[in-house]
Structure formats: structure tokens, C-alpha cells
């Protein structure tokens, strides 16, 4: 029964992702379609996805269809510009009148406008319903990885980060302004931290190096890391049966204050101490009182020794602050503004010569679909999907209005040139340019899709190699 429920849940999520993608495509193309009908242009086809249609039906002189390449859609408008390299040859009726450049401009811009309006619709829904946000406020370091660039630079648990590379920070993650994002997207040779250290009157400027974890050639290049983890109260959420923690008498709600006398400010520090598998003295707080218990971490009975990430653990599940969420209600314009800022920051980092952010960090339909799948799979994930849909549609609107061949912005530019010079751009030259750019777009699409699959299946993270949920036997602890 559980297996059947899991299959149905997974199937439902996949269908939800596909429907959301196609809704975005449909609304965008519907803008072109309605504008074309309003301005009197001949509409040959309306198709979701590219390639030869596997389903088609003619209604009122328009062929409606679904292609076999899941990478967008189109409304075939032969009077707008030659697009046979993408849309195929159109069946043109005789006696088509020339189209005014203003009509072309309106039709070309209608798709991005409709995408933007759909983003606003989703944004209004988020404004009313709310967006779950993890409690990531606070910039105090809770753990510094041994041997990491941060440790070598002198960063310590308890340091509160005030600025990174001159930019003030008030949260650990979020809106491209948190500690995590500013480290990842840095452009300097070092990551410059301004920190307030307990017992030290003036803030300290600490220049840290960074590292780029190794990746397989088919995966995306890793982003900058320095080896720090946010300070977080180590509160036990649950205790696994027959685990060392259960044998030690630990209970949900217990707060770990120290291990072997060393203050603990992050779950990562507890996990690191547990790796050795030797007896540990935990100082915990329960009902306002401190007490000490001895815990000897062991390898769960269903984990194979030597497997990736398999190490002794105490058998506690933690009530991390990142698991505790609150609902925010950002206005539609705040959401659109954040989406535009993210796009601008991303393009700026891609163009920056010293940034480690490159074109390969961009995602195609597979990567975006995978991200949506993870959102749908989480508690209240549908609310996060609504918020993410705002970002996706703003991106779709902006990218399509860029003044590039093939996309809508290119048609807008052609219409403006026709208005200025009183004649359309030469058809043969234009078709060569359009066809060339089609190959560029397809190459980019294949590249990011290849990286998407590399992230899904690469790096030794195949499902068959993942550790199962830990199970303990009475003899283990």
C-alpha cells in the first residue's frame, strides 16, 4: 500500500510540474495569438513544444498541436518574420496584405506582456496565501570545518558576520543577500569578512580564501565555499529507537550545550564529534536544568561500512531552525522586484571576469523541473511553487523581450527599424541570421540540459548509492 501511494504521489508531482510548464508556455503564446487576431495577422499554427507535432487539430483555420521537443512553443505568424527553421514551412493563403510595423510590434510584445501578467497573478496568490520562509535570520557562525579556508583565515564559532566583501548581511540565506549567496557569488581573490567577536570591542576584518569542490566533467562547476555553518540551537526533534541516544535517555526537546566540555553552537559540530565512534559526554539542558549523559555513536545496522557518508551517529533527528518556517506575505511588486534583481545579479556575475558564476550555472527545463519536483515534494511545497512561478514567468518575460534574433525582442527591434527606415529588413539576410541564432540557442539548450542531467545522476549520488534511513538493533548501542 505504501509503495502504491508513493508511486501515485510521484506521478502526481510529475504531472503537476508538466502542467505548470505548459501553462506558462500556453499563456505566453496566447498573448501572441490574441494580439495577432486583434491586429489582423494570419495565424497558421499554435503549437506547444517544438518539432513535428505528435498531436494536431485544425480549428477555424488554425492548426493546434503538441510537438515532441519539450522546450517551449510558438505561434506561427508568417507575416511577422521568416521562422521556417523553427516552425517549419507555413501554408500561406493567397492575397495576404502587408502588415504595419506597429501591428508587428504589438504582436511580438504581447507574449512577454502575458508572461508578466501571469507572474503578477501568481504574485497576488502568494501575497494572499503566503510564502513559507525558513528562520535563517542571524549571521553568527556555529561551526568552522577543520582545515577549511575559514579556519585557516582565523574565523571562529561565535563570530557574528557583519559584512562580506563590503556588503552588509542580516541573514544566512535569502534573496541573494545572505551569507551563503555572497560567498558563492564573490568576485575578489579573497572573501573579506567583517565580524564581531565576543570579548573584542572593535569588529575584525578577516580575509579568507575559498575552495571549489571537485566535480565530474559532466556536472556543473561548484560554487565558492569557505567551510562555515550557521549557529543554530541543537535541539533534539526525535530519538530513533534502540539508538545510542535512546539508550542514553535523551528525549525530544533536549538541547545539547556541549560535547566533552566544548561548547556546541551547531548540529554540524555534534556530527563531526560523533564520527570517531568513541564515548562522548554530552551536556544537555532539559526543563531549564543542565545534566550530563554519555553517548557512544555507532554505525546503524543497515549502513554498510565504507559506503559514502556512512559514519557513526547518535541516532537523533534535529529540530533545526531551517525546519521551522513562518509565512511571509510580500506584495506582488516586491516579488517582481526581487525576481528582476536576481536576474540582474546573475547576468552581472556571469559577465564578471573574476566570478565563478558562469553560463553553466543556468538551468534548462530538466533542472527547473527537478527543482519544482523537490518543492512539490516538501511540506507546503505548493506555496513555494507559486512563489517560484513568479520568478519563472518574470524570467520568461525578460528573456523573450531581449533584442536578440528569434526571440520576441528581436521582432520588436525589427518592427522599430521598419518604422524608422520605412521598409522591412531584407528577408533572405534575416532568415540566415534567424537560422544561425536557432543553432546557437539549440547548442545552449543542449549544454544546460546535459549539465542538468549531470547534476541529477552524477557525483556518486545515484539513488542506489544513497544511505537508507538509519535503523538500530538493540545490540548496536
mmCIF file with all atom_site columns, N, CA and C in Angstrom, residues 233-277:
data_model
loop_
_atom_site.group_PDB
_atom_site.id
_atom_site.type_symbol
_atom_site.label_atom_id
_atom_site.label_alt_id
_atom_site.label_comp_id
_atom_site.label_asym_id
_atom_site.label_entity_id
_atom_site.label_seq_id
_atom_site.pdbx_PDB_ins_code
_atom_site.Cartn_x
_atom_site.Cartn_y
_atom_site.Cartn_z
_atom_site.occupancy
_atom_site.B_iso_or_equiv
_atom_site.pdbx_formal_charge
_atom_site.auth_seq_id
_atom_site.auth_comp_id
_atom_site.auth_asym_id
_atom_site.auth_atom_id
_atom_site.pdbx_PDB_model_num
ATOM 1   N N  . UNK A 1 233 ? 20.504 26.491 17.524 1.00 0.00 ? 233 UNK A N  1
ATOM 2   C CA . UNK A 1 233 ? 20.313 25.718 18.749 1.00 0.00 ? 233 UNK A CA 1
ATOM 3   C C  . UNK A 1 233 ? 20.194 24.225 18.444 1.00 0.00 ? 233 UNK A C  1
ATOM 4   N N  . UNK A 1 234 ? 20.971 23.407 19.138 1.00 0.00 ? 234 UNK A N  1
ATOM 5   C CA . UNK A 1 234 ? 20.985 21.959 18.886 1.00 0.00 ? 234 UNK A CA 1
ATOM 6   C C  . UNK A 1 234 ? 19.890 21.290 19.705 1.00 0.00 ? 234 UNK A C  1
ATOM 7   N N  . UNK A 1 235 ? 18.658 21.429 19.251 1.00 0.00 ? 235 UNK A N  1
ATOM 8   C CA . UNK A 1 235 ? 17.501 20.876 19.950 1.00 0.00 ? 235 UNK A CA 1
ATOM 9   C C  . UNK A 1 235 ? 17.106 19.558 19.289 1.00 0.00 ? 235 UNK A C  1
ATOM 10  N N  . UNK A 1 236 ? 16.956 18.515 20.097 1.00 0.00 ? 236 UNK A N  1
ATOM 11  C CA . UNK A 1 236 ? 16.600 17.200 19.572 1.00 0.00 ? 236 UNK A CA 1
ATOM 12  C C  . UNK A 1 236 ? 15.127 17.194 19.187 1.00 0.00 ? 236 UNK A C  1
ATOM 13  N N  . UNK A 1 237 ? 14.848 16.814 17.943 1.00 0.00 ? 237 UNK A N  1
ATOM 14  C CA . UNK A 1 237 ? 13.469 16.721 17.476 1.00 0.00 ? 237 UNK A CA 1
ATOM 15  C C  . UNK A 1 237 ? 12.854 15.374 17.773 1.00 0.00 ? 237 UNK A C  1
ATOM 16  N N  . UNK A 1 238 ? 13.618 14.302 17.562 1.00 0.00 ? 238 UNK A N  1
ATOM 17  C CA . UNK A 1 238 ? 13.161 12.945 17.869 1.00 0.00 ? 238 UNK A CA 1
ATOM 18  C C  . UNK A 1 238 ? 14.377 12.056 18.075 1.00 0.00 ? 238 UNK A C  1
ATOM 19  N N  . UNK A 1 239 ? 14.139 10.914 18.708 1.00 0.00 ? 239 UNK A N  1
ATOM 20  C CA . UNK A 1 239 ? 15.201 9.956  19.006 1.00 0.00 ? 239 UNK A CA 1
ATOM 21  C C  . UNK A 1 239 ? 14.833 8.620  18.376 1.00 0.00 ? 239 UNK A C  1
ATOM 22  N N  . UNK A 1 240 ? 15.745 8.043  17.580 1.00 0.00 ? 240 UNK A N  1
ATOM 23  C CA . UNK A 1 240 ? 15.470 6.781  16.899 1.00 0.00 ? 240 UNK A CA 1
ATOM 24  C C  . UNK A 1 240 ? 15.480 5.622  17.893 1.00 0.00 ? 240 UNK A C  1
ATOM 25  N N  . UNK A 1 241 ? 14.561 4.661  17.715 1.00 0.00 ? 241 UNK A N  1
ATOM 26  C CA . UNK A 1 241 ? 14.503 3.515  18.633 1.00 0.00 ? 241 UNK A CA 1
ATOM 27  C C  . UNK A 1 241 ? 15.814 2.729  18.648 1.00 0.00 ? 241 UNK A C  1
ATOM 28  N N  . UNK A 1 242 ? 16.206 2.250  19.826 1.00 0.00 ? 242 UNK A N  1
ATOM 29  C CA . UNK A 1 242 ? 17.394 1.403  20.028 1.00 0.00 ? 242 UNK A CA 1
ATOM 30  C C  . UNK A 1 242 ? 18.699 2.103  19.656 1.00 0.00 ? 242 UNK A C  1
ATOM 31  N N  . UNK A 1 243 ? 18.671 3.411  19.464 1.00 0.00 ? 243 UNK A N  1
ATOM 32  C CA . UNK A 1 243 ? 19.886 4.148  19.101 1.00 0.00 ? 243 UNK A CA 1
ATOM 33  C C  . UNK A 1 243 ? 20.702 4.461  20.353 1.00 0.00 ? 243 UNK A C  1
ATOM 34  N N  . UNK A 1 244 ? 21.977 4.846  20.173 1.00 0.00 ? 244 UNK A N  1
ATOM 35  C CA . UNK A 1 244 ? 22.768 5.272  21.331 1.00 0.00 ? 244 UNK A CA 1
ATOM 36  C C  . UNK A 1 244 ? 22.093 6.403  22.109 1.00 0.00 ? 244 UNK A C  1
ATOM 37  N N  . UNK A 1 245 ? 21.453 7.330  21.399 1.00 0.00 ? 245 UNK A N  1
ATOM 38  C CA . UNK A 1 245 ? 20.771 8.433  22.078 1.00 0.00 ? 245 UNK A CA 1
ATOM 39  C C  . UNK A 1 245 ? 19.621 7.924  22.933 1.00 0.00 ? 245 UNK A C  1
ATOM 40  N N  . UNK A 1 246 ? 18.871 6.939  22.410 1.00 0.00 ? 246 UNK A N  1
ATOM 41  C CA . UNK A 1 246 ? 17.768 6.364  23.182 1.00 0.00 ? 246 UNK A CA 1
ATOM 42  C C  . UNK A 1 246 ? 18.289 5.647  24.419 1.00 0.00 ? 246 UNK A C  1
ATOM 43  N N  . UNK A 1 247 ? 19.384 4.883  24.267 1.00 0.00 ? 247 UNK A N  1
ATOM 44  C CA . UNK A 1 247 ? 19.969 4.169  25.399 1.00 0.00 ? 247 UNK A CA 1
ATOM 45  C C  . UNK A 1 247 ? 20.499 5.133  26.461 1.00 0.00 ? 247 UNK A C  1
ATOM 46  N N  . UNK A 1 248 ? 20.920 6.329  26.014 1.00 0.00 ? 248 UNK A N  1
ATOM 47  C CA . UNK A 1 248 ? 21.445 7.322  26.954 1.00 0.00 ? 248 UNK A CA 1
ATOM 48  C C  . UNK A 1 248 ? 20.334 8.101  27.653 1.00 0.00 ? 248 UNK A C  1
ATOM 49  N N  . UNK A 1 249 ? 19.078 7.867  27.242 1.00 0.00 ? 249 UNK A N  1
ATOM 50  C CA . UNK A 1 249 ? 17.950 8.535  27.877 1.00 0.00 ? 249 UNK A CA 1
ATOM 51  C C  . UNK A 1 249 ? 17.637 9.907  27.328 1.00 0.00 ? 249 UNK A C  1
ATOM 52  N N  . UNK A 1 250 ? 18.171 10.231 26.158 1.00 0.00 ? 250 UNK A N  1
ATOM 53  C CA . UNK A 1 250 ? 17.883 11.530 25.548 1.00 0.00 ? 250 UNK A CA 1
ATOM 54  C C  . UNK A 1 250 ? 16.434 11.584 25.070 1.00 0.00 ? 250 UNK A C  1
ATOM 55  N N  . UNK A 1 251 ? 15.844 12.788 25.102 1.00 0.00 ? 251 UNK A N  1
ATOM 56  C CA . UNK A 1 251 ? 14.437 12.957 24.767 1.00 0.00 ? 251 UNK A CA 1
ATOM 57  C C  . UNK A 1 251 ? 14.253 14.132 23.804 1.00 0.00 ? 251 UNK A C  1
ATOM 58  N N  . UNK A 1 252 ? 13.164 14.097 23.028 1.00 0.00 ? 252 UNK A N  1
ATOM 59  C CA . UNK A 1 252 ? 12.858 15.263 22.196 1.00 0.00 ? 252 UNK A CA 1
ATOM 60  C C  . UNK A 1 252 ? 12.732 16.517 23.063 1.00 0.00 ? 252 UNK A C  1
ATOM 61  N N  . UNK A 1 253 ? 13.294 17.605 22.581 1.00 0.00 ? 253 UNK A N  1
ATOM 62  C CA . UNK A 1 253 ? 13.282 18.851 23.336 1.00 0.00 ? 253 UNK A CA 1
ATOM 63  C C  . UNK A 1 253 ? 14.557 19.110 24.101 1.00 0.00 ? 253 UNK A C  1
ATOM 64  N N  . UNK A 1 254 ? 15.378 18.054 24.301 1.00 0.00 ? 254 UNK A N  1
ATOM 65  C CA . UNK A 1 254 ? 16.673 18.260 24.955 1.00 0.00 ? 254 UNK A CA 1
ATOM 66  C C  . UNK A 1 254 ? 17.552 19.147 24.077 1.00 0.00 ? 254 UNK A C  1
ATOM 67  N N  . UNK A 1 255 ? 18.254 20.072 24.714 1.00 0.00 ? 255 UNK A N  1
ATOM 68  C CA . UNK A 1 255 ? 19.150 20.969 23.988 1.00 0.00 ? 255 UNK A CA 1
ATOM 69  C C  . UNK A 1 255 ? 20.593 20.639 24.337 1.00 0.00 ? 255 UNK A C  1
ATOM 70  N N  . UNK A 1 256 ? 21.395 20.304 23.326 1.00 0.00 ? 256 UNK A N  1
ATOM 71  C CA . UNK A 1 256 ? 22.798 19.963 23.540 1.00 0.00 ? 256 UNK A CA 1
ATOM 72  C C  . UNK A 1 256 ? 23.597 21.254 23.677 1.00 0.00 ? 256 UNK A C  1
ATOM 73  N N  . UNK A 1 257 ? 24.256 21.403 24.833 1.00 0.00 ? 257 UNK A N  1
ATOM 74  C CA . UNK A 1 257 ? 25.021 22.622 25.115 1.00 0.00 ? 257 UNK A CA 1
ATOM 75  C C  . UNK A 1 257 ? 26.518 22.440 24.874 1.00 0.00 ? 257 UNK A C  1
ATOM 76  N N  . UNK A 1 258 ? 27.025 21.215 25.125 1.00 0.00 ? 258 UNK A N  1
ATOM 77  C CA . UNK A 1 258 ? 28.461 20.976 24.974 1.00 0.00 ? 258 UNK A CA 1
ATOM 78  C C  . UNK A 1 258 ? 28.706 19.496 24.740 1.00 0.00 ? 258 UNK A C  1
ATOM 79  N N  . UNK A 1 259 ? 29.824 19.175 24.103 1.00 0.00 ? 259 UNK A N  1
ATOM 80  C CA . UNK A 1 259 ? 30.280 17.801 23.913 1.00 0.00 ? 259 UNK A CA 1
ATOM 81  C C  . UNK A 1 259 ? 31.716 17.730 24.416 1.00 0.00 ? 259 UNK A C  1
ATOM 82  N N  . UNK A 1 260 ? 31.935 16.837 25.386 1.00 0.00 ? 260 UNK A N  1
ATOM 83  C CA . UNK A 1 260 ? 33.255 16.715 26.029 1.00 0.00 ? 260 UNK A CA 1
ATOM 84  C C  . UNK A 1 260 ? 33.762 18.064 26.539 1.00 0.00 ? 260 UNK A C  1
ATOM 85  N N  . UNK A 1 261 ? 32.834 18.871 27.033 1.00 0.00 ? 261 UNK A N  1
ATOM 86  C CA . UNK A 1 261 ? 33.190 20.156 27.618 1.00 0.00 ? 261 UNK A CA 1
ATOM 87  C C  . UNK A 1 261 ? 33.324 21.297 26.640 1.00 0.00 ? 261 UNK A C  1
ATOM 88  N N  . UNK A 1 262 ? 33.337 21.012 25.340 1.00 0.00 ? 262 UNK A N  1
ATOM 89  C CA . UNK A 1 262 ? 33.461 22.068 24.328 1.00 0.00 ? 262 UNK A CA 1
ATOM 90  C C  . UNK A 1 262 ? 32.072 22.602 23.972 1.00 0.00 ? 262 UNK A C  1
ATOM 91  N N  . UNK A 1 263 ? 31.851 23.914 24.056 1.00 0.00 ? 263 UNK A N  1
ATOM 92  C CA . UNK A 1 263 ? 30.538 24.475 23.720 1.00 0.00 ? 263 UNK A CA 1
ATOM 93  C C  . UNK A 1 263 ? 30.121 24.107 22.293 1.00 0.00 ? 263 UNK A C  1
ATOM 94  N N  . UNK A 1 264 ? 28.844 23.829 22.128 1.00 0.00 ? 264 UNK A N  1
ATOM 95  C CA . UNK A 1 264 ? 28.290 23.433 20.830 1.00 0.00 ? 264 UNK A CA 1
ATOM 96  C C  . UNK A 1 264 ? 27.319 24.504 20.358 1.00 0.00 ? 264 UNK A C  1
ATOM 97  N N  . UNK A 1 265 ? 27.529 24.990 19.125 1.00 0.00 ? 265 UNK A N  1
ATOM 98  C CA . UNK A 1 265 ? 26.660 26.020 18.558 1.00 0.00 ? 265 UNK A CA 1
ATOM 99  C C  . UNK A 1 265 ? 26.018 25.587 17.244 1.00 0.00 ? 265 UNK A C  1
ATOM 100 N N  . UNK A 1 266 ? 26.270 24.336 16.832 1.00 0.00 ? 266 UNK A N  1
ATOM 101 C CA . UNK A 1 266 ? 25.722 23.860 15.559 1.00 0.00 ? 266 UNK A CA 1
ATOM 102 C C  . UNK A 1 266 ? 25.646 22.341 15.574 1.00 0.00 ? 266 UNK A C  1
ATOM 103 N N  . UNK A 1 267 ? 24.617 21.821 14.923 1.00 0.00 ? 267 UNK A N  1
ATOM 104 C CA . UNK A 1 267 ? 24.478 20.371 14.776 1.00 0.00 ? 267 UNK A CA 1
ATOM 105 C C  . UNK A 1 267 ? 25.685 19.791 14.052 1.00 0.00 ? 267 UNK A C  1
ATOM 106 N N  . UNK A 1 268 ? 26.278 20.565 13.138 1.00 0.00 ? 268 UNK A N  1
ATOM 107 C CA . UNK A 1 268 ? 27.446 20.085 12.391 1.00 0.00 ? 268 UNK A CA 1
ATOM 108 C C  . UNK A 1 268 ? 28.583 19.717 13.333 1.00 0.00 ? 268 UNK A C  1
ATOM 109 N N  . UNK A 1 269 ? 28.724 20.458 14.433 1.00 0.00 ? 269 UNK A N  1
ATOM 110 C CA . UNK A 1 269 ? 29.783 20.154 15.400 1.00 0.00 ? 269 UNK A CA 1
ATOM 111 C C  . UNK A 1 269 ? 29.508 18.841 16.116 1.00 0.00 ? 269 UNK A C  1
ATOM 112 N N  . UNK A 1 270 ? 28.239 18.554 16.403 1.00 0.00 ? 270 UNK A N  1
ATOM 113 C CA . UNK A 1 270 ? 27.876 17.278 17.035 1.00 0.00 ? 270 UNK A CA 1
ATOM 114 C C  . UNK A 1 270 ? 28.174 16.125 16.088 1.00 0.00 ? 270 UNK A C  1
ATOM 115 N N  . UNK A 1 271 ? 27.799 16.292 14.825 1.00 0.00 ? 271 UNK A N  1
ATOM 116 C CA . UNK A 1 271 ? 28.045 15.235 13.838 1.00 0.00 ? 271 UNK A CA 1
ATOM 117 C C  . UNK A 1 271 ? 29.541 14.978 13.666 1.00 0.00 ? 271 UNK A C  1
ATOM 118 N N  . UNK A 1 272 ? 30.323 16.043 13.642 1.00 0.00 ? 272 UNK A N  1
ATOM 119 C CA . UNK A 1 272 ? 31.767 15.893 13.483 1.00 0.00 ? 272 UNK A CA 1
ATOM 120 C C  . UNK A 1 272 ? 32.357 15.135 14.666 1.00 0.00 ? 272 UNK A C  1
ATOM 121 N N  . UNK A 1 273 ? 31.909 15.462 15.874 1.00 0.00 ? 273 UNK A N  1
ATOM 122 C CA . UNK A 1 273 ? 32.412 14.776 17.062 1.00 0.00 ? 273 UNK A CA 1
ATOM 123 C C  . UNK A 1 273 ? 31.992 13.311 17.089 1.00 0.00 ? 273 UNK A C  1
ATOM 124 N N  . UNK A 1 274 ? 30.844 12.994 16.479 1.00 0.00 ? 274 UNK A N  1
ATOM 125 C CA . UNK A 1 274 ? 30.324 11.621 16.510 1.00 0.00 ? 274 UNK A CA 1
ATOM 126 C C  . UNK A 1 274 ? 31.057 10.687 15.565 1.00 0.00 ? 274 UNK A C  1
ATOM 127 N N  . UNK A 1 275 ? 31.767 11.237 14.578 1.00 0.00 ? 275 UNK A N  1
ATOM 128 C CA . UNK A 1 275 ? 32.420 10.411 13.562 1.00 0.00 ? 275 UNK A CA 1
ATOM 129 C C  . UNK A 1 275 ? 33.397 9.407  14.155 1.00 0.00 ? 275 UNK A C  1
ATOM 130 N N  . UNK A 1 276 ? 34.023 9.761  15.265 1.00 0.00 ? 276 UNK A N  1
ATOM 131 C CA . UNK A 1 276 ? 35.065 8.896  15.834 1.00 0.00 ? 276 UNK A CA 1
ATOM 132 C C  . UNK A 1 276 ? 34.499 7.600  16.397 1.00 0.00 ? 276 UNK A C  1
ATOM 133 N N  . UNK A 1 277 ? 33.230 7.617  16.810 1.00 0.00 ? 277 UNK A N  1
ATOM 134 C CA . UNK A 1 277 ? 32.634 6.414  17.379 1.00 0.00 ? 277 UNK A CA 1
ATOM 135 C C  . UNK A 1 277 ? 33.066 6.127  18.804 1.00 0.00 ? 277 UNK A C  1
#
